[in-house]
Amino acid sequence: MKRILFTLLSFILVLSLVGCGGNESSTSTETETETTEEKVVIGFVTDTGGLGDQAFNDAVHSGLLKATEEFNYELKIIESKEIGDYADNMRTLLNEGASVIVVAGAPFADSVSQVAAEYPDKYFLSFDSEVDGMDNVSSTLSKEQEAAYVLGAFAGLVSETGIAGYVAGVESPLQERAINGFKAGFLSTRPDGKVIDIYAGTYNDVGKGKEIASTLYDQGADYVATFAGACNLGVFQAATEAGEGKYALGAALGQFDKNPEKIIASQVKTIDLAVYNALAEFSKGEFSSGIVVRGIKEGGVDILYNPDAELVSSIASEEVLNKVEEI
């Protein structure tokens, strides 16, 4: 734990009132001290999906808004167009007065390492990108494979065709962990089954997500899981067009409102809570550098079911749900 100091701007106004009368004199001095606190600026650099991706950028933003309101921070945001913009976008926010930079996504790792070295007196909260050995960087990683495993096990128990699809974003160790976790979970409950996974190669192409999911449904998948940012929205559209008996499995914070009749369950990360907690700590003058890894036990990942209990029960019996709970 590293202790940090915030700068307070204090203004002192001294008013001296002097009164004279007869042979007596008296001097009255009144000192009024007014202290105003300069807001700490938090800078958020989104990945290429931008705000409104209905995925991790929005989840981070949710945590930032809560922290900003509660701890009186000032929030500045730059939405990245290209991965190559990440470092310059961070520099821009730092030069505009940001004390803390918040980013989320594996592709940020190199940029965070570079910029953090250039600004050793600034702080960096990096989610899903691994940066170690720097005093001014805190990396929070998730055990995606744990939630993916449970989601896969659920899919294996409810699948009628024995085939599941998986739409991933951009190739990375994070995505590999999630894919492998889902496959292992599916095969644990459906040993004779098959999982077809396809990378979208992007996190912000709704049309690409729809195209891939349509292909997977055509190949026999009745459940398609997606872990690909804004591409997820295309998967949900494809589930509707695929018709009866075809469903989607979401991500982020659940995304059930994006297709209430087709998204049965989701693998979720509580990244909004992680962002809020890190900034709550910072508001106390504390910063934890290094790497923190959060799984199901730590409350970092989990699966959620569609809030429509009737829909879920029409697909998964109580026995199935109990089996999933025991995993």
mmCIF file of C-alpha atoms in Angstrom:
data_model
loop_
_atom_site.group_PDB
_atom_site.id
_atom_site.type_symbol
_atom_site.label_atom_id
_atom_site.label_comp_id
_atom_site.label_asym_id
_atom_site.label_seq_id
_atom_site.Cartn_x
_atom_site.Cartn_y
_atom_site.Cartn_z
ATOM 1 C CA MET A 1 0.000 0.000 0.000
ATOM 2 C CA LYS A 2 1.458 3.317 -1.011
ATOM 3 C CA ARG A 3 0.414 6.494 0.796
ATOM 4 C CA ILE A 4 -0.201 9.496 -1.435
ATOM 5 C CA LEU A 5 -0.779 13.146 -0.622
ATOM 6 C CA PHE A 6 -3.382 15.340 -2.230
ATOM 7 C CA THR A 7 -2.796 19.058 -2.733
ATOM 8 C CA LEU A 8 -5.163 21.437 -1.049
ATOM 9 C CA LEU A 9 -5.290 25.101 -1.980
ATOM 10 C CA SER A 10 -5.784 27.242 1.106
ATOM 11 C CA PHE A 11 -6.559 30.909 1.052
ATOM 12 C CA ILE A 12 -6.212 32.949 4.263
ATOM 13 C CA LEU A 13 -7.774 36.368 4.596
ATOM 14 C CA VAL A 14 -6.703 38.438 7.592
ATOM 15 C CA LEU A 15 -8.833 41.447 8.508
ATOM 16 C CA SER A 16 -7.489 43.814 11.144
ATOM 17 C CA LEU A 17 -9.829 46.257 12.782
ATOM 18 C CA VAL A 18 -8.229 48.969 14.906
ATOM 19 C CA GLY A 19 -10.304 51.267 17.142
ATOM 20 C CA CYS A 20 -9.044 54.145 19.304
ATOM 21 C CA GLY A 21 -10.867 56.010 22.080
ATOM 22 C CA GLY A 22 -9.673 58.347 24.906
ATOM 23 C CA ASN A 23 -6.613 57.081 26.710
ATOM 24 C CA GLU A 24 -7.571 53.487 25.960
ATOM 25 C CA SER A 25 -6.724 51.665 22.849
ATOM 26 C CA SER A 26 -7.796 48.259 21.742
ATOM 27 C CA THR A 27 -6.854 46.177 18.748
ATOM 28 C CA SER A 28 -9.187 43.504 17.463
ATOM 29 C CA THR A 29 -7.807 41.062 14.917
ATOM 30 C CA GLU A 30 -10.146 38.561 13.264
ATOM 31 C CA THR A 31 -8.676 35.858 11.057
ATOM 32 C CA GLU A 32 -10.992 34.054 8.686
ATOM 33 C CA THR A 33 -9.630 30.925 7.033
ATOM 34 C CA GLU A 34 -11.365 29.582 3.981
ATOM 35 C CA THR A 35 -10.152 26.288 2.562
ATOM 36 C CA THR A 36 -11.284 25.102 -0.803
ATOM 37 C CA GLU A 37 -10.360 21.703 -2.132
ATOM 38 C CA GLU A 38 -9.186 21.400 -5.700
ATOM 39 C CA LYS A 39 -10.950 18.484 -7.357
ATOM 40 C CA VAL A 40 -8.820 15.502 -8.261
ATOM 41 C CA VAL A 41 -9.136 14.843 -11.988
ATOM 42 C CA ILE A 42 -9.693 11.262 -13.128
ATOM 43 C CA GLY A 43 -8.933 10.548 -16.782
ATOM 44 C CA PHE A 44 -10.632 7.663 -18.580
ATOM 45 C CA VAL A 45 -9.303 6.437 -21.919
ATOM 46 C CA THR A 46 -11.738 4.018 -23.544
ATOM 47 C CA ASP A 47 -10.707 1.257 -25.873
ATOM 48 C CA THR A 48 -11.800 1.347 -29.506
ATOM 49 C CA GLY A 49 -15.325 0.221 -28.625
ATOM 50 C CA GLY A 50 -15.976 3.596 -26.998
ATOM 51 C CA LEU A 51 -18.835 4.571 -24.746
ATOM 52 C CA GLY A 52 -22.145 2.965 -25.571
ATOM 53 C CA ASP A 53 -20.519 -0.391 -26.330
ATOM 54 C CA GLN A 54 -22.888 -2.062 -23.857
ATOM 55 C CA ALA A 55 -19.831 -3.893 -22.549
ATOM 56 C CA PHE A 56 -16.691 -3.096 -20.572
ATOM 57 C CA ASN A 57 -16.298 0.577 -21.483
ATOM 58 C CA ASP A 58 -19.799 1.194 -20.203
ATOM 59 C CA ALA A 59 -19.131 -0.925 -17.114
ATOM 60 C CA VAL A 60 -16.005 1.092 -16.285
ATOM 61 C CA HIS A 61 -17.911 4.306 -16.938
ATOM 62 C CA SER A 62 -20.624 3.210 -14.513
ATOM 63 C CA GLY A 63 -18.069 2.725 -11.737
ATOM 64 C CA LEU A 64 -16.427 6.049 -12.567
ATOM 65 C CA LEU A 65 -19.695 7.960 -12.401
ATOM 66 C CA LYS A 66 -20.498 6.506 -8.998
ATOM 67 C CA ALA A 67 -17.033 7.315 -7.638
ATOM 68 C CA THR A 68 -17.038 10.801 -9.169
ATOM 69 C CA GLU A 69 -20.322 11.655 -7.501
ATOM 70 C CA GLU A 70 -19.440 10.192 -4.123
ATOM 71 C CA PHE A 71 -15.855 11.441 -3.834
ATOM 72 C CA ASN A 72 -16.214 14.727 -5.719
ATOM 73 C CA TYR A 73 -13.770 13.872 -8.499
ATOM 74 C CA GLU A 74 -13.712 15.577 -11.869
ATOM 75 C CA LEU A 75 -13.966 13.121 -14.757
ATOM 76 C CA LYS A 76 -12.421 13.637 -18.196
ATOM 77 C CA ILE A 77 -12.853 11.102 -20.992
ATOM 78 C CA ILE A 78 -11.216 10.446 -24.348
ATOM 79 C CA GLU A 79 -12.679 7.779 -26.613
ATOM 80 C CA SER A 80 -9.993 5.984 -28.607
ATOM 81 C CA LYS A 81 -10.400 5.398 -32.327
ATOM 82 C CA GLU A 82 -7.346 3.186 -32.790
ATOM 83 C CA ILE A 83 -5.124 1.132 -30.485
ATOM 84 C CA GLY A 84 -2.249 3.347 -31.587
ATOM 85 C CA ASP A 85 -4.016 6.302 -29.965
ATOM 86 C CA TYR A 86 -3.939 4.880 -26.434
ATOM 87 C CA ALA A 87 -0.632 6.376 -25.271
ATOM 88 C CA ASP A 88 -1.253 9.841 -26.719
ATOM 89 C CA ASN A 89 -4.770 9.912 -25.282
ATOM 90 C CA MET A 90 -3.366 9.194 -21.831
ATOM 91 C CA ARG A 91 -0.746 11.916 -22.255
ATOM 92 C CA THR A 92 -3.426 14.396 -23.306
ATOM 93 C CA LEU A 93 -5.457 13.773 -20.159
ATOM 94 C CA LEU A 94 -2.381 13.938 -17.936
ATOM 95 C CA ASN A 95 -1.342 17.234 -19.493
ATOM 96 C CA GLU A 96 -4.869 18.504 -18.836
ATOM 97 C CA GLY A 97 -4.433 17.850 -15.130
ATOM 98 C CA ALA A 98 -5.461 14.242 -14.563
ATOM 99 C CA SER A 99 -3.936 12.679 -11.451
ATOM 100 C CA VAL A 100 -5.245 9.196 -12.214
ATOM 101 C CA ILE A 101 -5.667 7.421 -15.541
ATOM 102 C CA VAL A 102 -8.180 4.581 -15.842
ATOM 103 C CA VAL A 103 -8.077 2.088 -18.719
ATOM 104 C CA ALA A 104 -9.583 -1.332 -19.375
ATOM 105 C CA GLY A 105 -8.511 -3.972 -21.853
ATOM 106 C CA ALA A 106 -5.527 -6.218 -22.544
ATOM 107 C CA PRO A 107 -4.232 -4.086 -25.474
ATOM 108 C CA PHE A 108 -3.474 -1.218 -23.061
ATOM 109 C CA ALA A 109 -0.573 -3.005 -21.336
ATOM 110 C CA ASP A 110 2.292 -1.634 -23.443
ATOM 111 C CA SER A 111 0.880 1.896 -23.541
ATOM 112 C CA VAL A 112 0.358 1.994 -19.779
ATOM 113 C CA SER A 113 3.920 0.793 -19.145
ATOM 114 C CA GLN A 114 5.310 3.461 -21.453
ATOM 115 C CA VAL A 115 3.270 6.412 -20.213
ATOM 116 C CA ALA A 116 3.517 5.458 -16.532
ATOM 117 C CA ALA A 117 7.311 5.569 -16.864
ATOM 118 C CA GLU A 118 7.054 9.062 -18.370
ATOM 119 C CA TYR A 119 4.786 10.319 -15.569
ATOM 120 C CA PRO A 120 6.087 8.701 -12.355
ATOM 121 C CA ASP A 121 4.120 11.128 -10.163
ATOM 122 C CA LYS A 122 0.784 10.135 -11.720
ATOM 123 C CA TYR A 123 -1.277 7.023 -11.039
ATOM 124 C CA PHE A 124 -2.695 4.399 -13.377
ATOM 125 C CA LEU A 125 -5.572 1.985 -12.766
ATOM 126 C CA SER A 126 -5.372 -0.727 -15.385
ATOM 127 C CA PHE A 127 -8.122 -3.328 -15.681
ATOM 128 C CA ASP A 128 -7.593 -6.511 -17.700
ATOM 129 C CA SER A 129 -4.134 -5.375 -18.813
ATOM 130 C CA GLU A 130 -1.192 -6.803 -16.907
ATOM 131 C CA VAL A 131 1.469 -4.304 -15.847
ATOM 132 C CA ASP A 132 3.720 -5.282 -12.956
ATOM 133 C CA GLY A 133 6.722 -3.836 -11.160
ATOM 134 C CA MET A 134 5.734 -0.156 -11.357
ATOM 135 C CA ASP A 135 4.960 1.792 -8.190
ATOM 136 C CA ASN A 136 2.374 3.988 -9.905
ATOM 137 C CA VAL A 137 0.401 1.245 -11.673
ATOM 138 C CA SER A 138 -2.314 -0.968 -10.219
ATOM 139 C CA SER A 139 -3.437 -3.858 -12.435
ATOM 140 C CA THR A 140 -6.668 -5.689 -11.708
ATOM 141 C CA LEU A 141 -7.055 -8.937 -13.606
ATOM 142 C CA SER A 142 -9.992 -11.318 -13.693
ATOM 143 C CA LYS A 143 -10.224 -15.086 -13.822
ATOM 144 C CA GLU A 144 -12.446 -15.033 -16.902
ATOM 145 C CA GLN A 145 -12.053 -18.766 -17.257
ATOM 146 C CA GLU A 146 -13.931 -19.415 -14.014
ATOM 147 C CA ALA A 147 -17.133 -17.668 -15.064
ATOM 148 C CA ALA A 148 -16.754 -19.008 -18.606
ATOM 149 C CA TYR A 149 -16.431 -22.548 -17.262
ATOM 150 C CA VAL A 150 -19.660 -22.288 -15.274
ATOM 151 C CA LEU A 151 -21.467 -20.704 -18.225
ATOM 152 C CA GLY A 152 -20.217 -23.490 -20.484
ATOM 153 C CA ALA A 153 -21.393 -26.124 -18.020
ATOM 154 C CA PHE A 154 -24.832 -24.509 -17.998
ATOM 155 C CA ALA A 155 -24.926 -24.495 -21.805
ATOM 156 C CA GLY A 156 -23.952 -28.155 -21.905
ATOM 157 C CA LEU A 157 -26.805 -29.058 -19.585
ATOM 158 C CA VAL A 158 -29.494 -27.217 -21.560
ATOM 159 C CA SER A 159 -28.309 -27.644 -25.162
ATOM 160 C CA GLU A 160 -30.580 -29.763 -27.340
ATOM 161 C CA THR A 161 -28.149 -30.075 -30.246
ATOM 162 C CA GLY A 162 -24.978 -30.674 -28.261
ATOM 163 C CA ILE A 163 -23.297 -27.843 -30.175
ATOM 164 C CA ALA A 164 -22.438 -24.438 -28.745
ATOM 165 C CA GLY A 165 -20.841 -21.442 -30.402
ATOM 166 C CA TYR A 166 -18.471 -18.866 -28.972
ATOM 167 C CA VAL A 167 -17.759 -15.422 -30.420
ATOM 168 C CA ALA A 168 -14.500 -13.921 -29.137
ATOM 169 C CA GLY A 169 -13.069 -10.450 -29.678
ATOM 170 C CA VAL A 170 -9.402 -9.878 -30.499
ATOM 171 C CA GLU A 171 -6.919 -12.689 -29.914
ATOM 172 C CA SER A 172 -5.234 -12.328 -26.532
ATOM 173 C CA PRO A 173 -4.385 -14.447 -23.482
ATOM 174 C CA LEU A 174 -7.556 -13.110 -21.835
ATOM 175 C CA GLN A 175 -9.723 -14.343 -24.698
ATOM 176 C CA GLU A 176 -7.932 -17.693 -24.782
ATOM 177 C CA ARG A 177 -8.597 -18.194 -21.077
ATOM 178 C CA ALA A 178 -12.281 -17.466 -21.547
ATOM 179 C CA ILE A 179 -12.659 -19.717 -24.598
ATOM 180 C CA ASN A 180 -10.838 -22.608 -22.947
ATOM 181 C CA GLY A 181 -12.886 -22.188 -19.786
ATOM 182 C CA PHE A 182 -16.158 -22.265 -21.713
ATOM 183 C CA LYS A 183 -15.116 -25.326 -23.703
ATOM 184 C CA ALA A 184 -14.011 -27.204 -20.592
ATOM 185 C CA GLY A 185 -17.258 -26.378 -18.819
ATOM 186 C CA PHE A 186 -19.410 -27.404 -21.781
ATOM 187 C CA LEU A 187 -17.628 -30.726 -22.216
ATOM 188 C CA SER A 188 -17.797 -31.425 -18.481
ATOM 189 C CA THR A 189 -21.584 -31.661 -18.705
ATOM 190 C CA ARG A 190 -21.823 -32.694 -22.361
ATOM 191 C CA PRO A 191 -18.846 -35.002 -23.046
ATOM 192 C CA ASP A 192 -20.125 -35.854 -26.527
ATOM 193 C CA GLY A 193 -20.693 -32.201 -27.405
ATOM 194 C CA LYS A 194 -18.777 -29.661 -29.462
ATOM 195 C CA VAL A 195 -17.905 -25.980 -29.128
ATOM 196 C CA ILE A 196 -17.151 -23.923 -32.241
ATOM 197 C CA ASP A 197 -15.264 -20.720 -31.462
ATOM 198 C CA ILE A 198 -14.584 -17.877 -33.889
ATOM 199 C CA TYR A 199 -12.647 -14.652 -33.336
ATOM 200 C CA ALA A 200 -14.246 -11.466 -34.612
ATOM 201 C CA GLY A 201 -10.865 -9.729 -34.699
ATOM 202 C CA THR A 202 -12.503 -6.598 -33.313
ATOM 203 C CA TYR A 203 -14.508 -5.334 -30.370
ATOM 204 C CA ASN A 204 -16.631 -2.735 -32.116
ATOM 205 C CA ASP A 205 -18.221 -4.259 -35.225
ATOM 206 C CA VAL A 206 -21.864 -5.145 -34.568
ATOM 207 C CA GLY A 207 -22.278 -6.468 -38.100
ATOM 208 C CA LYS A 208 -19.317 -8.817 -37.709
ATOM 209 C CA GLY A 209 -20.764 -10.228 -34.513
ATOM 210 C CA LYS A 210 -24.079 -10.864 -36.237
ATOM 211 C CA GLU A 211 -22.403 -12.510 -39.231
ATOM 212 C CA ILE A 212 -20.349 -14.898 -37.089
ATOM 213 C CA ALA A 213 -23.260 -15.819 -34.833
ATOM 214 C CA SER A 214 -25.506 -16.514 -37.825
ATOM 215 C CA THR A 215 -22.863 -18.897 -39.145
ATOM 216 C CA LEU A 216 -22.673 -20.666 -35.788
ATOM 217 C CA TYR A 217 -26.446 -21.069 -35.564
ATOM 218 C CA ASP A 218 -26.451 -22.438 -39.128
ATOM 219 C CA GLN A 219 -23.810 -24.978 -38.072
ATOM 220 C CA GLY A 220 -26.134 -26.365 -35.423
ATOM 221 C CA ALA A 221 -25.342 -24.334 -32.328
ATOM 222 C CA ASP A 222 -28.403 -23.630 -30.232
ATOM 223 C CA TYR A 223 -26.466 -21.522 -27.720
ATOM 224 C CA VAL A 224 -23.906 -18.917 -28.760
ATOM 225 C CA ALA A 225 -21.829 -17.247 -26.066
ATOM 226 C CA THR A 226 -20.210 -13.923 -26.844
ATOM 227 C CA PHE A 227 -17.321 -12.080 -25.235
ATOM 228 C CA ALA A 228 -16.536 -9.462 -27.844
ATOM 229 C CA GLY A 229 -17.526 -5.952 -26.802
ATOM 230 C CA ALA A 230 -19.967 -4.239 -29.141
ATOM 231 C CA CYS A 231 -19.924 -7.334 -31.381
ATOM 232 C CA ASN A 232 -22.148 -8.882 -28.718
ATOM 233 C CA LEU A 233 -25.039 -6.745 -29.941
ATOM 234 C CA GLY A 234 -24.821 -8.392 -33.349
ATOM 235 C CA VAL A 235 -24.880 -11.832 -31.739
ATOM 236 C CA PHE A 236 -28.090 -10.923 -29.938
ATOM 237 C CA GLN A 237 -29.639 -9.778 -33.213
ATOM 238 C CA ALA A 238 -28.652 -13.047 -34.872
ATOM 239 C CA ALA A 239 -30.285 -15.023 -32.061
ATOM 240 C CA THR A 240 -33.613 -13.380 -32.836
ATOM 241 C CA GLU A 241 -33.291 -14.022 -36.555
ATOM 242 C CA ALA A 242 -32.256 -17.643 -35.958
ATOM 243 C CA GLY A 243 -35.703 -18.283 -34.538
ATOM 244 C CA GLU A 244 -37.153 -20.658 -31.990
ATOM 245 C CA GLY A 245 -34.791 -22.753 -29.915
ATOM 246 C CA LYS A 246 -31.792 -20.509 -30.571
ATOM 247 C CA TYR A 247 -30.354 -18.516 -27.663
ATOM 248 C CA ALA A 248 -27.467 -16.254 -26.727
ATOM 249 C CA LEU A 249 -25.221 -16.081 -23.677
ATOM 250 C CA GLY A 250 -24.028 -12.573 -22.846
ATOM 251 C CA ALA A 251 -21.211 -10.876 -20.962
ATOM 252 C CA ALA A 252 -20.249 -7.537 -19.348
ATOM 253 C CA LEU A 253 -22.876 -6.708 -16.693
ATOM 254 C CA GLY A 254 -25.445 -9.150 -18.098
ATOM 255 C CA GLN A 255 -26.847 -7.271 -21.117
ATOM 256 C CA PHE A 256 -30.271 -8.889 -20.673
ATOM 257 C CA ASP A 257 -32.050 -5.690 -21.651
ATOM 258 C CA LYS A 258 -30.499 -5.942 -25.128
ATOM 259 C CA ASN A 259 -32.573 -9.010 -25.986
ATOM 260 C CA PRO A 260 -34.727 -10.089 -23.016
ATOM 261 C CA GLU A 261 -36.214 -13.089 -24.821
ATOM 262 C CA LYS A 262 -32.970 -14.597 -26.099
ATOM 263 C CA ILE A 263 -30.172 -13.951 -23.578
ATOM 264 C CA ILE A 264 -30.595 -16.706 -21.010
ATOM 265 C CA ALA A 265 -27.440 -16.261 -18.939
ATOM 266 C CA SER A 266 -24.240 -14.218 -19.000
ATOM 267 C CA GLN A 267 -20.658 -14.408 -17.801
ATOM 268 C CA VAL A 268 -20.085 -11.162 -15.939
ATOM 269 C CA LYS A 269 -17.223 -9.149 -14.505
ATOM 270 C CA THR A 270 -17.892 -6.735 -11.683
ATOM 271 C CA ILE A 271 -15.478 -4.265 -13.238
ATOM 272 C CA ASP A 272 -17.710 -1.358 -12.235
ATOM 273 C CA LEU A 273 -17.276 -2.323 -8.583
ATOM 274 C CA ALA A 274 -13.516 -2.795 -9.011
ATOM 275 C CA VAL A 275 -13.198 0.716 -10.469
ATOM 276 C CA TYR A 276 -15.280 2.213 -7.688
ATOM 277 C CA ASN A 277 -13.308 0.431 -4.951
ATOM 278 C CA ALA A 278 -9.949 1.534 -6.373
ATOM 279 C CA LEU A 279 -11.058 5.166 -6.478
ATOM 280 C CA ALA A 280 -12.566 4.915 -3.004
ATOM 281 C CA GLU A 281 -9.137 3.831 -1.772
ATOM 282 C CA PHE A 282 -7.511 6.697 -3.666
ATOM 283 C CA SER A 283 -9.865 9.178 -2.003
ATOM 284 C CA LYS A 284 -8.355 8.115 1.340
ATOM 285 C CA GLY A 285 -4.861 8.899 0.098
ATOM 286 C CA GLU A 286 -3.953 5.298 -0.637
ATOM 287 C CA PHE A 287 -2.888 3.458 -3.768
ATOM 288 C CA SER A 288 -2.163 -0.260 -4.128
ATOM 289 C CA SER A 289 0.381 -0.913 -6.849
ATOM 290 C CA GLY A 290 1.003 -4.340 -8.338
ATOM 291 C CA ILE A 291 -1.372 -7.004 -9.604
ATOM 292 C CA VAL A 292 -4.655 -8.149 -8.080
ATOM 293 C CA VAL A 293 -6.451 -11.174 -9.540
ATOM 294 C CA ARG A 294 -10.176 -11.632 -8.875
ATOM 295 C CA GLY A 295 -12.215 -14.754 -9.531
ATOM 296 C CA ILE A 296 -15.573 -16.093 -8.394
ATOM 297 C CA LYS A 297 -14.542 -16.361 -4.733
ATOM 298 C CA GLU A 298 -13.256 -12.785 -4.747
ATOM 299 C CA GLY A 299 -16.448 -11.490 -6.351
ATOM 300 C CA GLY A 300 -14.644 -10.504 -9.541
ATOM 301 C CA VAL A 301 -16.549 -12.754 -11.960
ATOM 302 C CA ASP A 302 -19.733 -14.804 -11.922
ATOM 303 C CA ILE A 303 -22.659 -15.842 -14.065
ATOM 304 C CA LEU A 304 -26.079 -14.234 -13.974
ATOM 305 C CA TYR A 305 -29.384 -15.553 -15.236
ATOM 306 C CA ASN A 306 -32.009 -13.590 -17.109
ATOM 307 C CA PRO A 307 -34.168 -11.803 -14.508
ATOM 308 C CA ASP A 308 -37.231 -13.349 -16.170
ATOM 309 C CA ALA A 309 -37.411 -16.421 -13.934
ATOM 310 C CA GLU A 310 -40.242 -17.904 -15.983
ATOM 311 C CA LEU A 311 -38.119 -17.810 -19.139
ATOM 312 C CA VAL A 312 -35.156 -19.408 -17.385
ATOM 313 C CA SER A 313 -37.296 -22.143 -15.815
ATOM 314 C CA SER A 314 -38.782 -22.966 -19.224
ATOM 315 C CA ILE A 315 -35.267 -23.852 -20.384
ATOM 316 C CA ALA A 316 -33.445 -25.024 -17.266
ATOM 317 C CA SER A 317 -35.062 -27.196 -14.617
ATOM 318 C CA GLU A 318 -34.430 -26.653 -10.933
ATOM 319 C CA GLU A 319 -32.228 -29.741 -11.034
ATOM 320 C CA VAL A 320 -30.081 -28.168 -13.763
ATOM 321 C CA LEU A 321 -29.760 -24.897 -11.872
ATOM 322 C CA ASN A 322 -28.768 -26.776 -8.724
ATOM 323 C CA LYS A 323 -26.064 -28.640 -10.633
ATOM 324 C CA VAL A 324 -24.675 -25.367 -11.921
ATOM 325 C CA GLU A 325 -24.750 -23.904 -8.422
ATOM 326 C CA GLU A 326 -22.662 -26.820 -7.159
ATOM 327 C CA ILE A 327 -19.873 -26.283 -9.694
#
